[in-house]
Tab-separated table of C-alpha atoms in Angstrom:
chain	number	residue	atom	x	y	z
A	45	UNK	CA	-5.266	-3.265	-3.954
A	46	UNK	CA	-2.100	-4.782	-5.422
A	47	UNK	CA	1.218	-3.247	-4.458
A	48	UNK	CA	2.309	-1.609	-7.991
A	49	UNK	CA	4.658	0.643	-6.448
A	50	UNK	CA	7.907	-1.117	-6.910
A	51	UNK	CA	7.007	-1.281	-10.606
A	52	UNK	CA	5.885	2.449	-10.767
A	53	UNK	CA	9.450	2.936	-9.982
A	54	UNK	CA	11.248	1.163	-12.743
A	55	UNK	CA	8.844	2.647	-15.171
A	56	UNK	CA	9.188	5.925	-14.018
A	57	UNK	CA	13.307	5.914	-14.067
A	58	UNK	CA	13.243	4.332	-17.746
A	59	UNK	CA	11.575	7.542	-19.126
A	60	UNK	CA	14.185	9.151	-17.224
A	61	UNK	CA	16.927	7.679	-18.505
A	62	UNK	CA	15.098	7.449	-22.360
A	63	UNK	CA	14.375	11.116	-21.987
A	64	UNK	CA	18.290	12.409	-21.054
A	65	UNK	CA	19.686	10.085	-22.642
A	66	UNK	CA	20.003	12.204	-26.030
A	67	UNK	CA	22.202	14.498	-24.128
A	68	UNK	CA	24.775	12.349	-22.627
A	69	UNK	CA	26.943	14.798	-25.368
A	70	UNK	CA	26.897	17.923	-23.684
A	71	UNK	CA	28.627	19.028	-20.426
A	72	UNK	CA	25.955	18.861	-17.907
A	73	UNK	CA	28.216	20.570	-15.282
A	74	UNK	CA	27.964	23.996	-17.321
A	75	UNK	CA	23.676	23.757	-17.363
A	76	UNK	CA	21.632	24.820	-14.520
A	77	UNK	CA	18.703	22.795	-14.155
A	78	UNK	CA	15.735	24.515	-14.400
A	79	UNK	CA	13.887	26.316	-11.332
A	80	UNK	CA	17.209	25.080	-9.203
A	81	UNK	CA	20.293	25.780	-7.959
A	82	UNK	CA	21.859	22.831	-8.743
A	83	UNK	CA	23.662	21.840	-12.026
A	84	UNK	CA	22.186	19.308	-14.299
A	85	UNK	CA	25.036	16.638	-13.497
A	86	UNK	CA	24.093	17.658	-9.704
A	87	UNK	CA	20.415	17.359	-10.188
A	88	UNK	CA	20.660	13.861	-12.161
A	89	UNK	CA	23.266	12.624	-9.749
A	90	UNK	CA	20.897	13.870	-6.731
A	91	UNK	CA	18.178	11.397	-8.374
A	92	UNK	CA	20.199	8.476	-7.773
A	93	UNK	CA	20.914	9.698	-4.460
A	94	UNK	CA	17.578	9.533	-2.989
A	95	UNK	CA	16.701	6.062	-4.590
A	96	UNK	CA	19.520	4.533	-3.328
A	97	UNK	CA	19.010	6.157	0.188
A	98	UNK	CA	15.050	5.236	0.296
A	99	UNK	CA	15.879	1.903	-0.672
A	100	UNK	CA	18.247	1.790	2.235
A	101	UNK	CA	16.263	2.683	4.632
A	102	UNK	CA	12.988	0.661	4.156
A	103	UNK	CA	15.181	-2.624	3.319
A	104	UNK	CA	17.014	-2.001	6.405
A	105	UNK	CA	13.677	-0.745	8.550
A	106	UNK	CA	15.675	2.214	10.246
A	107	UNK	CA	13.687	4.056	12.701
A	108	UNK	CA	15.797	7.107	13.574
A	109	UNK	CA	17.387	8.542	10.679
A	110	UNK	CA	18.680	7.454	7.354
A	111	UNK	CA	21.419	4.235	6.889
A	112	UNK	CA	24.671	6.325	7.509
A	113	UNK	CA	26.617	6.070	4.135
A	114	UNK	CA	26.417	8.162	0.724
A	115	UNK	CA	27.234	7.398	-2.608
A	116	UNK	CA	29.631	8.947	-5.067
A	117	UNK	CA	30.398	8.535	-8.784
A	118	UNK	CA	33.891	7.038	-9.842
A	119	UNK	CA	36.757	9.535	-10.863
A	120	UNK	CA	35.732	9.641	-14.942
A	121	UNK	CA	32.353	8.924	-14.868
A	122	UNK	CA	30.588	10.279	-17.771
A	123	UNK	CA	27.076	10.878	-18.540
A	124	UNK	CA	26.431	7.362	-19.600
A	125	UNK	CA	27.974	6.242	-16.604
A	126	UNK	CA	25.296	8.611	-14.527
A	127	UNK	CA	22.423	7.176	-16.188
A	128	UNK	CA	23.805	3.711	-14.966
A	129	UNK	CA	23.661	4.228	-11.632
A	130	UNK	CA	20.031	6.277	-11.675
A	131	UNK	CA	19.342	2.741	-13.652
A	132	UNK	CA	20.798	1.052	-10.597
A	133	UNK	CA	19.628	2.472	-7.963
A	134	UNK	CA	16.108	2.406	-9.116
A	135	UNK	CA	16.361	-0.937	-9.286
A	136	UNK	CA	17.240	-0.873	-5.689
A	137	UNK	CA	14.310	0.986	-4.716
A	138	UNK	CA	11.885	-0.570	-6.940
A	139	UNK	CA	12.877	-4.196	-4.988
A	140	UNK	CA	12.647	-2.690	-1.923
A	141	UNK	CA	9.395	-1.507	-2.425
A	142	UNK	CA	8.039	-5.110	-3.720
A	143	UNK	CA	9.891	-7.192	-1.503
A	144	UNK	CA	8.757	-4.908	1.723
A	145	UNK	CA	6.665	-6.979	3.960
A	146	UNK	CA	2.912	-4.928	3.874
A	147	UNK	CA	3.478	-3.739	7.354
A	148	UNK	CA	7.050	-2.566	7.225
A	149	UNK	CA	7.541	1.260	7.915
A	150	UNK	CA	10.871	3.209	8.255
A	151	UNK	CA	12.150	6.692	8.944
A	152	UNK	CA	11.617	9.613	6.902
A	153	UNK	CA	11.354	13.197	8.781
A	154	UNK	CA	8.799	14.578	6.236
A	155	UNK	CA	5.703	14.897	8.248
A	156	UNK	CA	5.233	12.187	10.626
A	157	UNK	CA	8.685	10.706	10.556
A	158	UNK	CA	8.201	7.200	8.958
A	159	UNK	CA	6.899	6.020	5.889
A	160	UNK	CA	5.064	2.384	4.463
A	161	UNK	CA	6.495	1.021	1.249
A	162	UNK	CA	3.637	3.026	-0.641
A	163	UNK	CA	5.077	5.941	0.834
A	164	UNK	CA	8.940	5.114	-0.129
A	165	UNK	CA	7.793	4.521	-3.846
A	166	UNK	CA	5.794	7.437	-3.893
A	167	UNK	CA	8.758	9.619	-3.216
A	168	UNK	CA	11.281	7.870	-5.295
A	169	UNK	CA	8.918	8.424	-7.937
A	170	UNK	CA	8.396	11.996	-7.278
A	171	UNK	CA	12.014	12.674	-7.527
A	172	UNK	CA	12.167	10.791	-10.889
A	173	UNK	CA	9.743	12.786	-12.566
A	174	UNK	CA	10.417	16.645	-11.043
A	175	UNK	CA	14.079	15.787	-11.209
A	176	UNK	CA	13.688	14.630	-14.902
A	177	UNK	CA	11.316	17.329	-15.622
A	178	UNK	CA	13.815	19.871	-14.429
A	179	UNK	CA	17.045	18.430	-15.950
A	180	UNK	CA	14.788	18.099	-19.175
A	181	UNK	CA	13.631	21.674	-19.531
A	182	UNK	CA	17.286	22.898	-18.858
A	183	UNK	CA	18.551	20.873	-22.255
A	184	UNK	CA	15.721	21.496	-24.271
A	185	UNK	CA	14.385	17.993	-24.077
A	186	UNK	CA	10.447	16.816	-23.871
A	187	UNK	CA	9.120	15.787	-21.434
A	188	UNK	CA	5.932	14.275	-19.606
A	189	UNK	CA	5.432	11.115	-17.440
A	190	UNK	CA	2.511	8.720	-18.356
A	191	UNK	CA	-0.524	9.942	-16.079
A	192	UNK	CA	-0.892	6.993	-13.630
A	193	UNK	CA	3.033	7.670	-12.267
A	194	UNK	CA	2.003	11.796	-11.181
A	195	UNK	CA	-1.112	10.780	-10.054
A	196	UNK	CA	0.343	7.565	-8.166
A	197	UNK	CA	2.241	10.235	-6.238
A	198	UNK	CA	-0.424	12.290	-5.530
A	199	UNK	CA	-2.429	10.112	-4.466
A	200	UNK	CA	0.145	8.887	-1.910
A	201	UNK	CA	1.993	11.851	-0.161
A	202	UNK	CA	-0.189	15.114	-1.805
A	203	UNK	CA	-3.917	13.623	0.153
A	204	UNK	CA	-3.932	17.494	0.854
A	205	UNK	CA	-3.499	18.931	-2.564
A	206	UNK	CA	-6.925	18.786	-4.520
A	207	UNK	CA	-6.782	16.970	-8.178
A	208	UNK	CA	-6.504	19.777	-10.728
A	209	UNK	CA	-6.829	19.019	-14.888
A	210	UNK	CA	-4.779	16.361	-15.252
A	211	UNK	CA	-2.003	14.464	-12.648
A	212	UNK	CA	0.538	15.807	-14.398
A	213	UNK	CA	-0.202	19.529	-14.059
A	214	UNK	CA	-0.768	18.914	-10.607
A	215	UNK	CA	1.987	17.807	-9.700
A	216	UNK	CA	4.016	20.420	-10.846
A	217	UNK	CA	1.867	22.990	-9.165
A	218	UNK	CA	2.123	21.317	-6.376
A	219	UNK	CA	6.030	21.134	-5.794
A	220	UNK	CA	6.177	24.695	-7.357
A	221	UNK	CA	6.978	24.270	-10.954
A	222	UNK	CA	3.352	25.271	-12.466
A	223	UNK	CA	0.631	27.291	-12.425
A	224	UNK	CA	-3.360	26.223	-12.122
A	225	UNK	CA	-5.883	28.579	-12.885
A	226	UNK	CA	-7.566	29.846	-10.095
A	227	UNK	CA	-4.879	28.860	-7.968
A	228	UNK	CA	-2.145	30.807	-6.541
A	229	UNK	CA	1.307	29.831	-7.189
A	230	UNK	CA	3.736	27.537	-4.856
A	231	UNK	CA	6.482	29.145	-3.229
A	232	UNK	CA	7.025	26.021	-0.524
A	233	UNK	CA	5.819	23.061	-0.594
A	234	UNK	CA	5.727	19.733	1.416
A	235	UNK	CA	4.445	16.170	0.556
A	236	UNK	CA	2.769	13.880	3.517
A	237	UNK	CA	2.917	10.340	3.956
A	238	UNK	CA	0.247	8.919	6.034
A	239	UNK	CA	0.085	9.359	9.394
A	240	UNK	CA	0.361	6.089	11.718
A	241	UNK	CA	-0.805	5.814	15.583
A	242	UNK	CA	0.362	3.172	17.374
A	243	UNK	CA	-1.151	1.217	20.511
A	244	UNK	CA	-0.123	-1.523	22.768
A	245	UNK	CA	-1.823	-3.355	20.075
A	246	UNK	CA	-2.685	-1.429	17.230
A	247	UNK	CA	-1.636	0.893	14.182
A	248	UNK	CA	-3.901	3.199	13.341
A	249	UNK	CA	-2.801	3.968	9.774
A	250	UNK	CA	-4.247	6.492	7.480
A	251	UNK	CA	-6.083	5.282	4.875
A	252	UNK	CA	-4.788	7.793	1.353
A	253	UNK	CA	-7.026	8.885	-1.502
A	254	UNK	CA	-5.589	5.646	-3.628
A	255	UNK	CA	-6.518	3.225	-0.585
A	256	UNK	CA	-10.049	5.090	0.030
A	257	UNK	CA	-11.152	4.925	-3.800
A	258	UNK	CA	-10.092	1.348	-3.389
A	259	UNK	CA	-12.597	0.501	-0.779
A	260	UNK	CA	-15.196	2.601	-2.446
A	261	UNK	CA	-14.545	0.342	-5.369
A	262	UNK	CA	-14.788	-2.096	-3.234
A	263	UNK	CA	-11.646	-2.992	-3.231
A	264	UNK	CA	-9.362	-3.823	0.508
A	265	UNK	CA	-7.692	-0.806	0.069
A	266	UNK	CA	-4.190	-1.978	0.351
A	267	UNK	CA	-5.052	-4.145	3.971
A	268	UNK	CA	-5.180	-7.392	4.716
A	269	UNK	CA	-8.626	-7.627	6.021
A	270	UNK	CA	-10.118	-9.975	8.966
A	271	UNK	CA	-12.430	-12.378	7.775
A	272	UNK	CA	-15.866	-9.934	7.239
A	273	UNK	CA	-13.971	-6.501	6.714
A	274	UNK	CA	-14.108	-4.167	5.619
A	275	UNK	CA	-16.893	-3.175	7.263
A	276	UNK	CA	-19.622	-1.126	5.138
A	277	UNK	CA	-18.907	2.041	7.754
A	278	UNK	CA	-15.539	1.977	6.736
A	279	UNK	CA	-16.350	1.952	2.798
A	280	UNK	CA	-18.792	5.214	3.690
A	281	UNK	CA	-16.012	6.631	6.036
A	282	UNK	CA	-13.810	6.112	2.704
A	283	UNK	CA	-16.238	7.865	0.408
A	284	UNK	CA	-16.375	10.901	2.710
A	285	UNK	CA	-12.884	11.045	2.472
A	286	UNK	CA	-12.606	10.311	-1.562
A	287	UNK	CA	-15.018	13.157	-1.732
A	288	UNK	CA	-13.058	15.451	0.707
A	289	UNK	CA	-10.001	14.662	-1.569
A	290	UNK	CA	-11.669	16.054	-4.796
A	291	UNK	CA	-12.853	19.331	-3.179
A	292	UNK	CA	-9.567	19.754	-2.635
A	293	UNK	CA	-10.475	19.764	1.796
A	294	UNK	CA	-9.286	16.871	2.954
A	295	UNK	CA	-6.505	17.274	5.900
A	296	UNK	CA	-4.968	13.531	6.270
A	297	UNK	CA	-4.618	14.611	10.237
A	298	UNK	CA	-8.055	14.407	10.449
A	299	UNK	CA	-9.094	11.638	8.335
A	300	UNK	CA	-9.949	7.867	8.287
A	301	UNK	CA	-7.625	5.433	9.808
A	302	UNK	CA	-7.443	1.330	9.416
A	303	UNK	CA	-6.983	-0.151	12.842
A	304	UNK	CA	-4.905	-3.174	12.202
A	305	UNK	CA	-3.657	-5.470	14.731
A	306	UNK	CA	0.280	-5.913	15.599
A	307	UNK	CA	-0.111	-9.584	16.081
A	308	UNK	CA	-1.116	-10.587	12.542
A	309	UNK	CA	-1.502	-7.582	10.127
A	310	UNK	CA	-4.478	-7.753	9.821
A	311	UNK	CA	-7.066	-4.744	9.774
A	312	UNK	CA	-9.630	-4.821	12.275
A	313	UNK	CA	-12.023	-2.050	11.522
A	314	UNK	CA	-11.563	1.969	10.845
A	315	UNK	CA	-11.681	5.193	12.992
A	316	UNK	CA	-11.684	8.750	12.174
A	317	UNK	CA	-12.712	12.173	11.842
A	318	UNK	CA	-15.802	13.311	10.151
A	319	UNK	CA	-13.584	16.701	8.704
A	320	UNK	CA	-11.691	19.234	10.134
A	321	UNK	CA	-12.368	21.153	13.677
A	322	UNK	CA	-15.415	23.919	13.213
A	323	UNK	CA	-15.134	27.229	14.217
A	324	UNK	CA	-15.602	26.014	18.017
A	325	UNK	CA	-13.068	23.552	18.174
A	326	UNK	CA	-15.319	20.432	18.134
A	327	UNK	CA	-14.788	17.807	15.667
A	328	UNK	CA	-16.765	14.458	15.047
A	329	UNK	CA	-15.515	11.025	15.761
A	330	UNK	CA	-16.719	7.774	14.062
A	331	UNK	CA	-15.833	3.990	14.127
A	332	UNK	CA	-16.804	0.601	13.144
A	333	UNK	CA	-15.140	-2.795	13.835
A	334	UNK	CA	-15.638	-6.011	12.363
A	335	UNK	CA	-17.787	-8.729	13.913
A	336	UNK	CA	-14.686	-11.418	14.801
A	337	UNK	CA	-13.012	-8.633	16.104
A	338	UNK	CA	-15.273	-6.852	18.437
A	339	UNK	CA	-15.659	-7.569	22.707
A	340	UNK	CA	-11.979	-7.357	22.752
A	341	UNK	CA	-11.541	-3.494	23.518
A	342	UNK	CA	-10.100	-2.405	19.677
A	343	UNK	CA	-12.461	0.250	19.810
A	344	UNK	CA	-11.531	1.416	23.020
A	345	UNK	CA	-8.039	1.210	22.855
A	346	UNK	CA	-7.895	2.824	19.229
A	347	UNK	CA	-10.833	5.807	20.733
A	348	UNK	CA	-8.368	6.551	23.659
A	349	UNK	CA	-5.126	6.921	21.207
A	350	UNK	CA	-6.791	9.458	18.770
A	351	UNK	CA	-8.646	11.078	21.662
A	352	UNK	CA	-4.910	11.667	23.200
A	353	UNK	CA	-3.897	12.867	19.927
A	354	UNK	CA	-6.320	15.188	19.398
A	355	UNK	CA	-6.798	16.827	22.654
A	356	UNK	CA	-2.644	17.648	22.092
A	357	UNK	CA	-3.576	20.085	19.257
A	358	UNK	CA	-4.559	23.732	19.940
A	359	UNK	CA	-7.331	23.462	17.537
A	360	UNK	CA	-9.515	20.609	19.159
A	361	UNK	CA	-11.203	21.701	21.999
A	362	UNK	CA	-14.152	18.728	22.619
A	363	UNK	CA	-14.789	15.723	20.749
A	364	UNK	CA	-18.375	14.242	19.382
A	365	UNK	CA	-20.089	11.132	18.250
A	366	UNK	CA	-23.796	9.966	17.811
A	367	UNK	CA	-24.329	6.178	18.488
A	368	UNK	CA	-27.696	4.570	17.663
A	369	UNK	CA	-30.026	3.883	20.636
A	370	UNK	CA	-29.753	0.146	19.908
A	371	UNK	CA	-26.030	0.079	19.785
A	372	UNK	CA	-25.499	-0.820	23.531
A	373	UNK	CA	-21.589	-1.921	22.711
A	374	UNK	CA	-20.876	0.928	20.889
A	375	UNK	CA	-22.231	3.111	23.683
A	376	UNK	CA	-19.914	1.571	26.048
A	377	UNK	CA	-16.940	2.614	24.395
A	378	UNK	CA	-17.305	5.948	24.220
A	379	UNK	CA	-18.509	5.847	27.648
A	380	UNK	CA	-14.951	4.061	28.421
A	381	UNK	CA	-13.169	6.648	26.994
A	382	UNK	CA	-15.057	9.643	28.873
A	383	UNK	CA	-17.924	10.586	26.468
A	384	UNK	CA	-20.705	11.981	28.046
A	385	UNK	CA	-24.329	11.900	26.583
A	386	UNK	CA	-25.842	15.044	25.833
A	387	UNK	CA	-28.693	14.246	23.507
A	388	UNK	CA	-31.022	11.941	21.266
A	389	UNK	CA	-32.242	12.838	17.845
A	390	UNK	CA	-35.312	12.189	15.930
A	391	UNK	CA	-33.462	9.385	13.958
A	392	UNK	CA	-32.676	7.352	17.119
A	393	UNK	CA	-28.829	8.600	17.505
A	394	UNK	CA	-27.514	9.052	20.882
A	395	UNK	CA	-25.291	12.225	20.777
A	396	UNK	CA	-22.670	11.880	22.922
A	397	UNK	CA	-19.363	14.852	23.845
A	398	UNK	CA	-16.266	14.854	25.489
A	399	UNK	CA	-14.686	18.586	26.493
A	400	UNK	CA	-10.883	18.575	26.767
């Protein structure tokens, strides 16, 4: 899956800047923009804000918090001059995001405290179009993105918000600014980049709709794979999830993750949840590795993070997984990580739980 982002960005701050441009005229200090508090010259300015600080921050990897510094606009600056520096600073982002190694991740609080390059254009992007769409409606302007920009974002940082009639609609129901029918409208909102464990030496990262419909495609979904991956389990894992997506009951927390090795980047295998907890608290558990990878104690290592993980939440009470009779490696790890058998089924699979 080739890494588009960086030129998502540009495109998505020229139809910014082609849409507003028209009203570089008017005072934008006297408009509100529209849904906000915030004036247009506030709103547009705020754009070019958050470019320049997401660039920042995944050029500069920080970990803890954003780069300390902010921007301001020259003593003069007119609306031409604003447009400039949302030009600018796009730019910024947008060679950030394609000059960002493929395993770089930085800070952002917003869920899980760090996001991957994906993640960074995804939310530049975001702010682009709502910001535009905002400042738009407040001056009377048209406005509406190309469809592969909203549904780049959702695809990214909304895995929990189910596609509605087109990207674009979504999007703005999503953040607030629309209604869907059947669908009751936002009052808050939040996006989610993927969530990333990490091991002594592994990342477990959260594979996204975008990277699953990849690998159904079969794509690599955005990894650099070890010779023989992905795996086929990993491609079905990846349709259960594409599928979860759709019916709008996916939860990324409890989805499919790519174990990829610290050493050399590259992915390994995939781990994950089957769906969410049931009504008891007990939630399914699958894996698969790929051949040059496996006798090494991936499996084990990766099992043991997201068993930690999940046994911190209120909501999982006991884990499960079936293994096939034949699968004598495979049985081992769970056993490793404190799986207990507790049945066999008709189609040769070894059931196997582990209570918190």
């Amino acid at each position: 899956m080739r890494n588009v982002g960086g030129e998502y960005v540009t495109e998505a701050v020229a139809g910014c800047v082609e849409t507003l441009r028209p009203a570089v005229a008017r005072d934008w200090t006297r408009v509100r923009a529209a849904g906000l508090e915030w004036s247009v010259h506030e709103t547009a300015f705020h754009i070019a804000d958050d470019l320049v600080s997401y660039a920042a921050n995944l050029a500069g990897l920080a970990q803890d918090d954003y780069v300390p510094f902010e921007i301001r606009l020259d003593d003069g600056t007119d609306n031409s001059g604003l447009l400039h520096v949302i030009e600018a600073t796009g730019a910024l982002l947008s060679a950030a995001v394609r000059t960002a190694p493929r395993e770089a991740r930085a800070f952002h609080p917003h869920p899980f405290r760090s996001a991957n390059r994906e993640g960074f254009a995804a939310m530049g992007i975001a702010e682009v179009l709502l910001h535009t769409h905002d400042v738009a409606g407040a001056l009377g302007l048209a406005y509406e993105p190309p469809r592969h920009l909203p549904e780049f974002v959702l695809t990214r940082i909304f895995p929990h918000v189910q596609p509605g009639p087109t990207p674009w609609d979504t999007l703005l129901w999503a953040t607030g600014r629309g209604e869907l029918p059947g669908r009751a409208r936002l009052a808050e909102w939040r996006w989610n980049n993927n969530l990333v464990h990490t091991t002594e030496r592994l990342t477990l990262q959260g594979i996204t709709p975008a990277a699953a419909r990849d690998l159904v495609m079969g794509g690599d979904g955005g990894f650099l794979w070890l010779q023989g991956g992905p795996f086929e389990g990993t491609r079905e894992a990846a349709s259960f999830l594409l599928k979860a997506y759709e019916g709008g009951v996916h939860r990324p927390e409890f989805g499919v993750f790519a174990l990829v090795r610290k050493e050399d980047g590259r992915a390994i295998g995939g781990m994950g949840f089957h769906g969410v907890p049931d009504e008891d608290g007990c939630v399914e558990i699958g894996y698969d590795l790929v051949e040059g990878a496996r006798g090494n104690g991936y499996a084990t290592e990766a099992l043991e993070a997201l068993r930690a993980w999940a046994f911190a939440r209120e909501d999982v009470t006991s884990l499960f997984a079936t293994v096939d009779r034949d699968n004598h490696p495979s049985q081992a790890v769970v056993t490793r990580a404190g799986f207990r058998r507790v049945g066999e089924g008709e189609d040769g699979l070894l059931a196997y739980e582990l209570p918190r």
